[in-house]
mmCIF file of C-alpha atoms in Angstrom:
data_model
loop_
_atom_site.group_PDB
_atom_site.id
_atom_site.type_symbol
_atom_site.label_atom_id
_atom_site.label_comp_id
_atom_site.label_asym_id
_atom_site.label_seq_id
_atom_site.Cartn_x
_atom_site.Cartn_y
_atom_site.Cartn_z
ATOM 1 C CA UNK A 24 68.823 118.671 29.588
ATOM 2 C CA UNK A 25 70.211 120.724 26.399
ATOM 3 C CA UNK A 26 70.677 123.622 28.627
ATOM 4 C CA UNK A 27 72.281 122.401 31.022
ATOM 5 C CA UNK A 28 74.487 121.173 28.582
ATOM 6 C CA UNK A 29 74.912 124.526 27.397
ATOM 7 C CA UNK A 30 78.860 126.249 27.700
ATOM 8 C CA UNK A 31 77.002 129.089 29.643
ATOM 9 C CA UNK A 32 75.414 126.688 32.474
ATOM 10 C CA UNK A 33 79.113 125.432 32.896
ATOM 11 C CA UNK A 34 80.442 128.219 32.953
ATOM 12 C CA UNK A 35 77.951 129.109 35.935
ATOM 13 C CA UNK A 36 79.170 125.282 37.689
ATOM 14 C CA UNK A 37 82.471 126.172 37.970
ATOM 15 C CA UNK A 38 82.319 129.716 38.692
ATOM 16 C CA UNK A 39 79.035 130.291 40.461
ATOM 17 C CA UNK A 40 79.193 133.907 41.485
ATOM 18 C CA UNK A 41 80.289 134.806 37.898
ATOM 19 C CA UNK A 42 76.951 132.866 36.454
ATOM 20 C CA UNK A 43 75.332 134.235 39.179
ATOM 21 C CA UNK A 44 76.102 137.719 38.192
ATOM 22 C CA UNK A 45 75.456 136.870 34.410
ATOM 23 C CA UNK A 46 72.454 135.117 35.063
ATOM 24 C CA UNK A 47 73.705 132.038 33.403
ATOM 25 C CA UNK A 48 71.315 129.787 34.746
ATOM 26 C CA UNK A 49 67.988 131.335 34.052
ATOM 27 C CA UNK A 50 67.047 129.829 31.291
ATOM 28 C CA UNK A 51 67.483 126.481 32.635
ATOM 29 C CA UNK A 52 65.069 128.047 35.859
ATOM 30 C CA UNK A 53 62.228 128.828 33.150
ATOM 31 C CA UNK A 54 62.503 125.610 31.503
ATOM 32 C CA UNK A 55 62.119 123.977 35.081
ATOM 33 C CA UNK A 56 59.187 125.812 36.362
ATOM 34 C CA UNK A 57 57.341 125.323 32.905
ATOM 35 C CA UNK A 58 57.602 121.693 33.755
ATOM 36 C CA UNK A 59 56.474 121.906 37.101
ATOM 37 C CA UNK A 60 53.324 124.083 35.813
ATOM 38 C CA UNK A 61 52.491 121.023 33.832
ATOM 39 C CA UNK A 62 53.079 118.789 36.733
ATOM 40 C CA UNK A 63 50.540 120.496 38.766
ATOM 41 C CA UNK A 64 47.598 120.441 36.485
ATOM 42 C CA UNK A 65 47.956 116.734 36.118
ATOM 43 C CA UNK A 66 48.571 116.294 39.694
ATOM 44 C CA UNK A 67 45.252 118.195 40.441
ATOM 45 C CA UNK A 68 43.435 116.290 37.992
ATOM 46 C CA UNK A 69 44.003 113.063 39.907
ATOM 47 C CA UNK A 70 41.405 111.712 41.860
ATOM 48 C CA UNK A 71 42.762 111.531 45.562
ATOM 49 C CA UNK A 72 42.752 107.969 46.581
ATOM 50 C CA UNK A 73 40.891 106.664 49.580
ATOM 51 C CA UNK A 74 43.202 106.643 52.053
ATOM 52 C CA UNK A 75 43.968 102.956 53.186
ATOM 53 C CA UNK A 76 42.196 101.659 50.021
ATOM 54 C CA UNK A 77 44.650 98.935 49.484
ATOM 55 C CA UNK A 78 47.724 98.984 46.599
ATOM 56 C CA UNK A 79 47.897 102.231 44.621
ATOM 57 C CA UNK A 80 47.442 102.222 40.991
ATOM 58 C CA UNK A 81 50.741 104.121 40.166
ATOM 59 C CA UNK A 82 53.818 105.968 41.488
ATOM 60 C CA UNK A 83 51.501 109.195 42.416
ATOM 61 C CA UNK A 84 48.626 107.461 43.328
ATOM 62 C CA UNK A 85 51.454 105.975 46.336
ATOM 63 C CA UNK A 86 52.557 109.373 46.650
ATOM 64 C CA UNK A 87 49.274 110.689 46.995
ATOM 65 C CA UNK A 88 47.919 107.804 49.382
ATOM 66 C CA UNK A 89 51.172 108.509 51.617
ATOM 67 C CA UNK A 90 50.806 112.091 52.199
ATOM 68 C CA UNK A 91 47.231 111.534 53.327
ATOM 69 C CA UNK A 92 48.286 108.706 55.882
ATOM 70 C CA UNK A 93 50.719 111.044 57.465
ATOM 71 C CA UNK A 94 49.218 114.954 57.099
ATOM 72 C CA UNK A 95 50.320 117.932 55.866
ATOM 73 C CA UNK A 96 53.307 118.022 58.457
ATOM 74 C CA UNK A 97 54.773 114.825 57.141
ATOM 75 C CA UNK A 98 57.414 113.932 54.329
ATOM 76 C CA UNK A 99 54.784 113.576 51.746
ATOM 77 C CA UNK A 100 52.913 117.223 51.932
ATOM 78 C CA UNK A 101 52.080 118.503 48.322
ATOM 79 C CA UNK A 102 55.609 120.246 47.853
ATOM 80 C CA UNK A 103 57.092 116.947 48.746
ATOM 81 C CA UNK A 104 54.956 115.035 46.150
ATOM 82 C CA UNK A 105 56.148 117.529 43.314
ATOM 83 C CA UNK A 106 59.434 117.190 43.970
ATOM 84 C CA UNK A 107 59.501 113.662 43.668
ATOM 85 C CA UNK A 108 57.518 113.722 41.057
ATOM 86 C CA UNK A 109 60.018 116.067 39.298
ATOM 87 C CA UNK A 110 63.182 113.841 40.064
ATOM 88 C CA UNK A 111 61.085 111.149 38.184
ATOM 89 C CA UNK A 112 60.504 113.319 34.749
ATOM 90 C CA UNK A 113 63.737 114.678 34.632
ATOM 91 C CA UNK A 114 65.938 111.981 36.027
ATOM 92 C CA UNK A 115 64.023 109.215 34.596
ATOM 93 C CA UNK A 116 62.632 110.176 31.150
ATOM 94 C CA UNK A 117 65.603 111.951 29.685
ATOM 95 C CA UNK A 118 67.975 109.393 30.330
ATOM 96 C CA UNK A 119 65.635 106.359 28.933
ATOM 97 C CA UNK A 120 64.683 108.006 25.916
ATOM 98 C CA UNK A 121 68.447 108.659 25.252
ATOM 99 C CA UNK A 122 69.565 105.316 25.705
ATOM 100 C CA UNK A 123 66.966 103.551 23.382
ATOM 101 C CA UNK A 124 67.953 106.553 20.823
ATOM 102 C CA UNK A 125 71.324 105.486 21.460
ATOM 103 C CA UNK A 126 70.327 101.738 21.000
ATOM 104 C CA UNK A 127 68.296 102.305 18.044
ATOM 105 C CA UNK A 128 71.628 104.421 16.330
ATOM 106 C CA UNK A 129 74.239 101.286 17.393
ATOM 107 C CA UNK A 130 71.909 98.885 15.766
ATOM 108 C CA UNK A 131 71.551 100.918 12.306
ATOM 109 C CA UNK A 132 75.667 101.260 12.372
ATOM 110 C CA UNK A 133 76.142 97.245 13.500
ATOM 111 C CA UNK A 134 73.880 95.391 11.438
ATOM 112 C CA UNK A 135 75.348 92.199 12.333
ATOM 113 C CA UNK A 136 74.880 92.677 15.647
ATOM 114 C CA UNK A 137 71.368 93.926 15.333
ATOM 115 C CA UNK A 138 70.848 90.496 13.132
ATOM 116 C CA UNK A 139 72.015 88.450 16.119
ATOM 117 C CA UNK A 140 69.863 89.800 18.768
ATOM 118 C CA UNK A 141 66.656 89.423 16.376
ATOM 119 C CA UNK A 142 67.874 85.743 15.501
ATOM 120 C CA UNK A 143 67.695 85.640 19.762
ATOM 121 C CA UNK A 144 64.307 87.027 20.309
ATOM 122 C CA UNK A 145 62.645 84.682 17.288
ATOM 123 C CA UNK A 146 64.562 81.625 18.840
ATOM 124 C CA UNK A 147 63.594 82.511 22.885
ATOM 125 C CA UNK A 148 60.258 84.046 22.702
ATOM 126 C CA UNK A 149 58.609 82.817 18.940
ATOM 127 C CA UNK A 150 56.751 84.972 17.002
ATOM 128 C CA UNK A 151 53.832 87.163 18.667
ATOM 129 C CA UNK A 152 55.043 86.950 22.349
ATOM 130 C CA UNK A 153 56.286 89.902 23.785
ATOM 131 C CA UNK A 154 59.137 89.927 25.939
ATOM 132 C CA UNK A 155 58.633 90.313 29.987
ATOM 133 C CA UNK A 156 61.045 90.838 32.593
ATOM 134 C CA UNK A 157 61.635 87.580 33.707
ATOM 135 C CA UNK A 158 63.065 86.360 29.712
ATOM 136 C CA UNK A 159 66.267 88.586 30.534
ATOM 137 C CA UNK A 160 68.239 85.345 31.722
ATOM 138 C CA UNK A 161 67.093 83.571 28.986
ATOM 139 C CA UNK A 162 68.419 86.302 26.433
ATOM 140 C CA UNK A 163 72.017 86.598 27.037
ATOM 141 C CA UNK A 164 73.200 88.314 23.856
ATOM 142 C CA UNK A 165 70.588 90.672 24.387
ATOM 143 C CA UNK A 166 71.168 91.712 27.905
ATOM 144 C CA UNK A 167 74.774 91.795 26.816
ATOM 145 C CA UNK A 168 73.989 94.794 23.796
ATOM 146 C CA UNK A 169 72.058 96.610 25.867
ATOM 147 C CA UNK A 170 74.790 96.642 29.020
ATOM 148 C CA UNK A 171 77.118 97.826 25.866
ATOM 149 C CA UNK A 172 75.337 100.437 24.797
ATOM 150 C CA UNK A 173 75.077 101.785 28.113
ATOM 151 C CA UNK A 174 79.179 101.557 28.629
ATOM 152 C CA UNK A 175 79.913 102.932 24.996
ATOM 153 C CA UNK A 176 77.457 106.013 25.048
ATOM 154 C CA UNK A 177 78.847 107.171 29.077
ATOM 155 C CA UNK A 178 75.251 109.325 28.984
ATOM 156 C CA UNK A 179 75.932 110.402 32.504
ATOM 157 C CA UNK A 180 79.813 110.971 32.452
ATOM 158 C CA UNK A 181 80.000 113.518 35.198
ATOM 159 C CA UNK A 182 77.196 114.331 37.833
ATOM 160 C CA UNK A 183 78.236 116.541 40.449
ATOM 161 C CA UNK A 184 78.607 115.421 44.281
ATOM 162 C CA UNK A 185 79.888 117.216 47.164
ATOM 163 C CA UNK A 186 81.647 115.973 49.743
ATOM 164 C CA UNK A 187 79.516 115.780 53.310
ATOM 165 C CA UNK A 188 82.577 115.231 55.754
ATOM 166 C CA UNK A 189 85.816 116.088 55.468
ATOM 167 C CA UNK A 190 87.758 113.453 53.302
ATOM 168 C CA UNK A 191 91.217 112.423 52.689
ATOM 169 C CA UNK A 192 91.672 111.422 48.824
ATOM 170 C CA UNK A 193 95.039 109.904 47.127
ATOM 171 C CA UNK A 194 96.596 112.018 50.051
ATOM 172 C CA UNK A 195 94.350 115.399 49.422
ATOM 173 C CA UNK A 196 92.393 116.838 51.745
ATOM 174 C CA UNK A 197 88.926 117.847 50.492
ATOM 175 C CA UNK A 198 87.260 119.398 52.940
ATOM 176 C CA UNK A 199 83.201 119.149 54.027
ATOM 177 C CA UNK A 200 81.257 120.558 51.138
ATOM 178 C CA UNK A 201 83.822 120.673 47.847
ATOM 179 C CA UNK A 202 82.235 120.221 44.702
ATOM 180 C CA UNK A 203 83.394 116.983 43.129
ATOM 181 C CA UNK A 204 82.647 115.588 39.755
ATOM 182 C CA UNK A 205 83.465 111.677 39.038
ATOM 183 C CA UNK A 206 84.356 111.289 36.353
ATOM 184 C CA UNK A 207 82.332 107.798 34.988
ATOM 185 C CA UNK A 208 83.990 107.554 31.366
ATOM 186 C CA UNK A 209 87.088 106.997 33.214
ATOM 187 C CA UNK A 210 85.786 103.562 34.296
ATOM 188 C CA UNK A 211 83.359 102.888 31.054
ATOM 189 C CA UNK A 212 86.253 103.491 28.866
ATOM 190 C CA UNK A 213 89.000 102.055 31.297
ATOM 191 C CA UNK A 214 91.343 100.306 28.893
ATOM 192 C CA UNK A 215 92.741 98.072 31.456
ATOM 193 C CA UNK A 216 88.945 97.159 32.709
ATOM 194 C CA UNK A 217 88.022 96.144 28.718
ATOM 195 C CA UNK A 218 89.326 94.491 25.806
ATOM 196 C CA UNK A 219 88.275 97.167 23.260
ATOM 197 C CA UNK A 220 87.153 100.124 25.525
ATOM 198 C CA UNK A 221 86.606 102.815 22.271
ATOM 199 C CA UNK A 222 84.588 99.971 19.964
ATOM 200 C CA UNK A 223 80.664 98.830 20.462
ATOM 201 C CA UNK A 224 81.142 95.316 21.164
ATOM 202 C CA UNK A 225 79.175 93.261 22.950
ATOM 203 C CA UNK A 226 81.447 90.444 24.221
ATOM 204 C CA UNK A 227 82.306 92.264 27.119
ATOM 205 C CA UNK A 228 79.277 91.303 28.984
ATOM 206 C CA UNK A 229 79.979 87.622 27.374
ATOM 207 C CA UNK A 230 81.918 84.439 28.771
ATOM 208 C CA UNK A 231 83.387 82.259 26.445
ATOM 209 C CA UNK A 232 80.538 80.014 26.421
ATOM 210 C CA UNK A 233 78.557 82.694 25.860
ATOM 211 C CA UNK A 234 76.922 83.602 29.537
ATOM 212 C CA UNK A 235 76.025 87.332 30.628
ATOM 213 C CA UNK A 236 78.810 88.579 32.891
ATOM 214 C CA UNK A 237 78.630 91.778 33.907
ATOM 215 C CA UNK A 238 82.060 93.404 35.233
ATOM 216 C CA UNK A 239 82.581 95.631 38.236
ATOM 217 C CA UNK A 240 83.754 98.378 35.959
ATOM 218 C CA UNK A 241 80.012 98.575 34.644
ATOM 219 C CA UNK A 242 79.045 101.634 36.593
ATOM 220 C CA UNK A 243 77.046 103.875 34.308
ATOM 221 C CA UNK A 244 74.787 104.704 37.200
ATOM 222 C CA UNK A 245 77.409 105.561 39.270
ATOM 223 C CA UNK A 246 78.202 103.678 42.983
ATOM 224 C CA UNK A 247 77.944 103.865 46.608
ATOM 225 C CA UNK A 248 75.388 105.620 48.471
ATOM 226 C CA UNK A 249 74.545 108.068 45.812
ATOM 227 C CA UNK A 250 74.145 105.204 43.421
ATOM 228 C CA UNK A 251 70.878 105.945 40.862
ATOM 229 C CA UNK A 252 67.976 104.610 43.326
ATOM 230 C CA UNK A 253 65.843 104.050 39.653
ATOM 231 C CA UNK A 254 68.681 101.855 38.625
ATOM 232 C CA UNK A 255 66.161 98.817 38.931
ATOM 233 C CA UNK A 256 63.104 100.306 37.023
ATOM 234 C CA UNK A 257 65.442 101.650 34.254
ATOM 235 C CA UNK A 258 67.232 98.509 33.952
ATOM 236 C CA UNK A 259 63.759 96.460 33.166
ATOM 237 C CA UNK A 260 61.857 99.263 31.494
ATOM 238 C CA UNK A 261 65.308 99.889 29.069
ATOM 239 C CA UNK A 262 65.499 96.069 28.313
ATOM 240 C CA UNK A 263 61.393 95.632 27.720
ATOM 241 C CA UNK A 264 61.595 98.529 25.348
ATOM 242 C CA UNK A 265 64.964 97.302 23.615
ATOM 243 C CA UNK A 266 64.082 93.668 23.045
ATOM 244 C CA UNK A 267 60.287 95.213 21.917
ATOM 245 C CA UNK A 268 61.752 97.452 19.764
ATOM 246 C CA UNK A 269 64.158 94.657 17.280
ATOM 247 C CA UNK A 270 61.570 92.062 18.084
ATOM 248 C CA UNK A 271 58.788 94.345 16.060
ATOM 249 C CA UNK A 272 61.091 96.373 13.410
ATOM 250 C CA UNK A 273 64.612 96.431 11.720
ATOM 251 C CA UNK A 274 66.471 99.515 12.004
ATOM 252 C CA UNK A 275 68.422 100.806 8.726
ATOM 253 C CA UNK A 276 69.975 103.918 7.866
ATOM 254 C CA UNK A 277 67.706 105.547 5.144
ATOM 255 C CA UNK A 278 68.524 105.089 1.271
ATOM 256 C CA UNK A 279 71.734 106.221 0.192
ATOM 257 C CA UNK A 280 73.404 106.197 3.234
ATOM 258 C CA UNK A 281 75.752 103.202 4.689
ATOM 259 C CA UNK A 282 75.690 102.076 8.173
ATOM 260 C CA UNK A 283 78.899 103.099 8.804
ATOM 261 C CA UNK A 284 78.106 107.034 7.508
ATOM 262 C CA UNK A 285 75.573 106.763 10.547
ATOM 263 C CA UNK A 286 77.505 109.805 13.101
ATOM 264 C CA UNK A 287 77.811 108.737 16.346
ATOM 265 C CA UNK A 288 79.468 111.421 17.447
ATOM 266 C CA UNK A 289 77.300 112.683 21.104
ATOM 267 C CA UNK A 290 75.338 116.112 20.511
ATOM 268 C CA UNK A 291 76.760 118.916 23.413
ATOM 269 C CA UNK A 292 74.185 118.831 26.450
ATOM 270 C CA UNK A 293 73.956 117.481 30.186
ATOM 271 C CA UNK A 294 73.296 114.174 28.561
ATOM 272 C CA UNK A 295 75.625 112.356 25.852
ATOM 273 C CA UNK A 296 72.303 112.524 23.326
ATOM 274 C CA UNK A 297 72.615 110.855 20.328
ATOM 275 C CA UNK A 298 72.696 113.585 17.613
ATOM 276 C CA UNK A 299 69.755 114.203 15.090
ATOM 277 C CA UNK A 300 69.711 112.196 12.152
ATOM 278 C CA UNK A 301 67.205 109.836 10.233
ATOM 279 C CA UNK A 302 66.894 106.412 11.088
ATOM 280 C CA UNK A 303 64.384 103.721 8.923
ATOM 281 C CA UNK A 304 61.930 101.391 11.188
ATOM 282 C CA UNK A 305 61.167 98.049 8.659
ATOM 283 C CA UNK A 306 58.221 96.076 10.200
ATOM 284 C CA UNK A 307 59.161 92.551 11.216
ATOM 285 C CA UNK A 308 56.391 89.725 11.025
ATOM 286 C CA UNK A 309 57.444 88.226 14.244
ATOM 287 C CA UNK A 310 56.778 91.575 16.117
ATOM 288 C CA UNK A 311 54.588 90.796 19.500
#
């Protein structure tokens, strides 16, 4: 994801026969087929399931048990499996781990906020339970830092589409097959869509009694049919990890340093990562 962040890489998206020429986008190739090495040993370590054995174990196992039910000429054959398999790592990891970085940064710059959704987690779930999916409703102030942090950071700000039919835009014709980027910050940061679009603050996701709302300009994984299909999994598994996180530690900047010298300034790659800096992780007693 750092490569394709790179200036060379998009160079090569807007002018593909130049990057073609320059060979702009090796590197990024490498990088890909190193993972995909690494994908294959640990898919051919896996113990094929026994086809109709009942619910699979995990997401390959399903994989797996699929491309046995229907053959090698059906949408699950090996080269299938790998490529979904792929589209999880890449799509799935990189993004999560960069959000919780992200979370983790917010909370050392906004104490006070970081105070209130520990005071939440002692109150709702007591010391030594961890959280599940199901406390979400219960957690309000919670659910509403997290849905911040993913508006603030815009990690995903422009992912290419292309159009498959001839389209008519704001009176612009673009025809089948023209590159288009949305532009998601444009929403996330929409100053007519929220109060304080530029600051971290929470209350946008909160009523005035204090409810979760979540507003149709919340569209950090993008809309429509090409909307992220893992928005569901990353929503829980971002919000299990989150709550886990505060509800076992306190996050500070380390000695010497204030919360507001903490830079949150996004490091250059595909991804609006978080950049490199030290963070301190105090141990809480009511950590599950």
């Amino acid at each position: 994801m750092v490569l394709l962040g790179t200036p060379s890489v998009q160079l090569f998206n807007v002018y593909p026969r130049l990057g073609a020429l320059l060979q702009l986008h090796r590197p990024v190739l490498r990088k890909i087929e190193e993972v995909r090495a690494i994908l294959r040993t640990l898919l051919g370590a896996r113990q094929s399931p026994t086809p109709g054995e009942g619910l699979a174990h995990s997401y390959v196992d399903a994989l797996i048990q699929q491309g046995q039910d229907t053959g090698p000429d059906g949408l699950f054959a090996e080269a299938d499996v790998m490529a979904c398999v792929l589209d999880m790592v890449m799509a799935g990891t990189e993004t999560t781990s960069s959000t919780l970085q992200w979370a983790a940064l917010l909370m050392g710059k906004h104490p006070s906020v970081q105070s209130r959704v520990q005071e939440e987690l002692d109150r709702v779930l007591g010391p030594g339970r961890c959280p599940r999916p199901e406390d979400q409703r219960a957690l309000p102030y919670t659910n509403a830092v997290l849905h911040e942090v993913q508006r603030f950071i815009t990690l995903l700000p422009h992912v290419p589409r292309c159009t498959g039919a001839d389209t008519l835009l704001g009176g612009y014709l673009l025809p089948k097959g023209t590159p288009v980027v949305p532009l998601l910050s444009s929403v996330l940061l929409d100053k007519t869509q929220w109060a304080t679009p530029r600051q971290f603050n929470p209350e946008h996701f909160l009523d005035a009694d204090g409810r979760f709302v979540r507003p149709e300009a919340f569209l950090p994984f993008s809309a429509g049919r090409r909307v992220c299909v893992g928005e569901s999994l990353a929503r829980t598994e971002l919000f299990l990890l989150f709550a886990g996180l505060l509800q076992s530690f306190s996050l500070r900047p380390p000695p010497g340093l204030s919360p507001a010298g903490l830079n949150t300034v996004p490091a250059p790659a595909f991804t609006m990562r978080p950049p490199a800096q030290v963070l301190c992780a105090v141990p809480r007693p009511q950590g599950c």
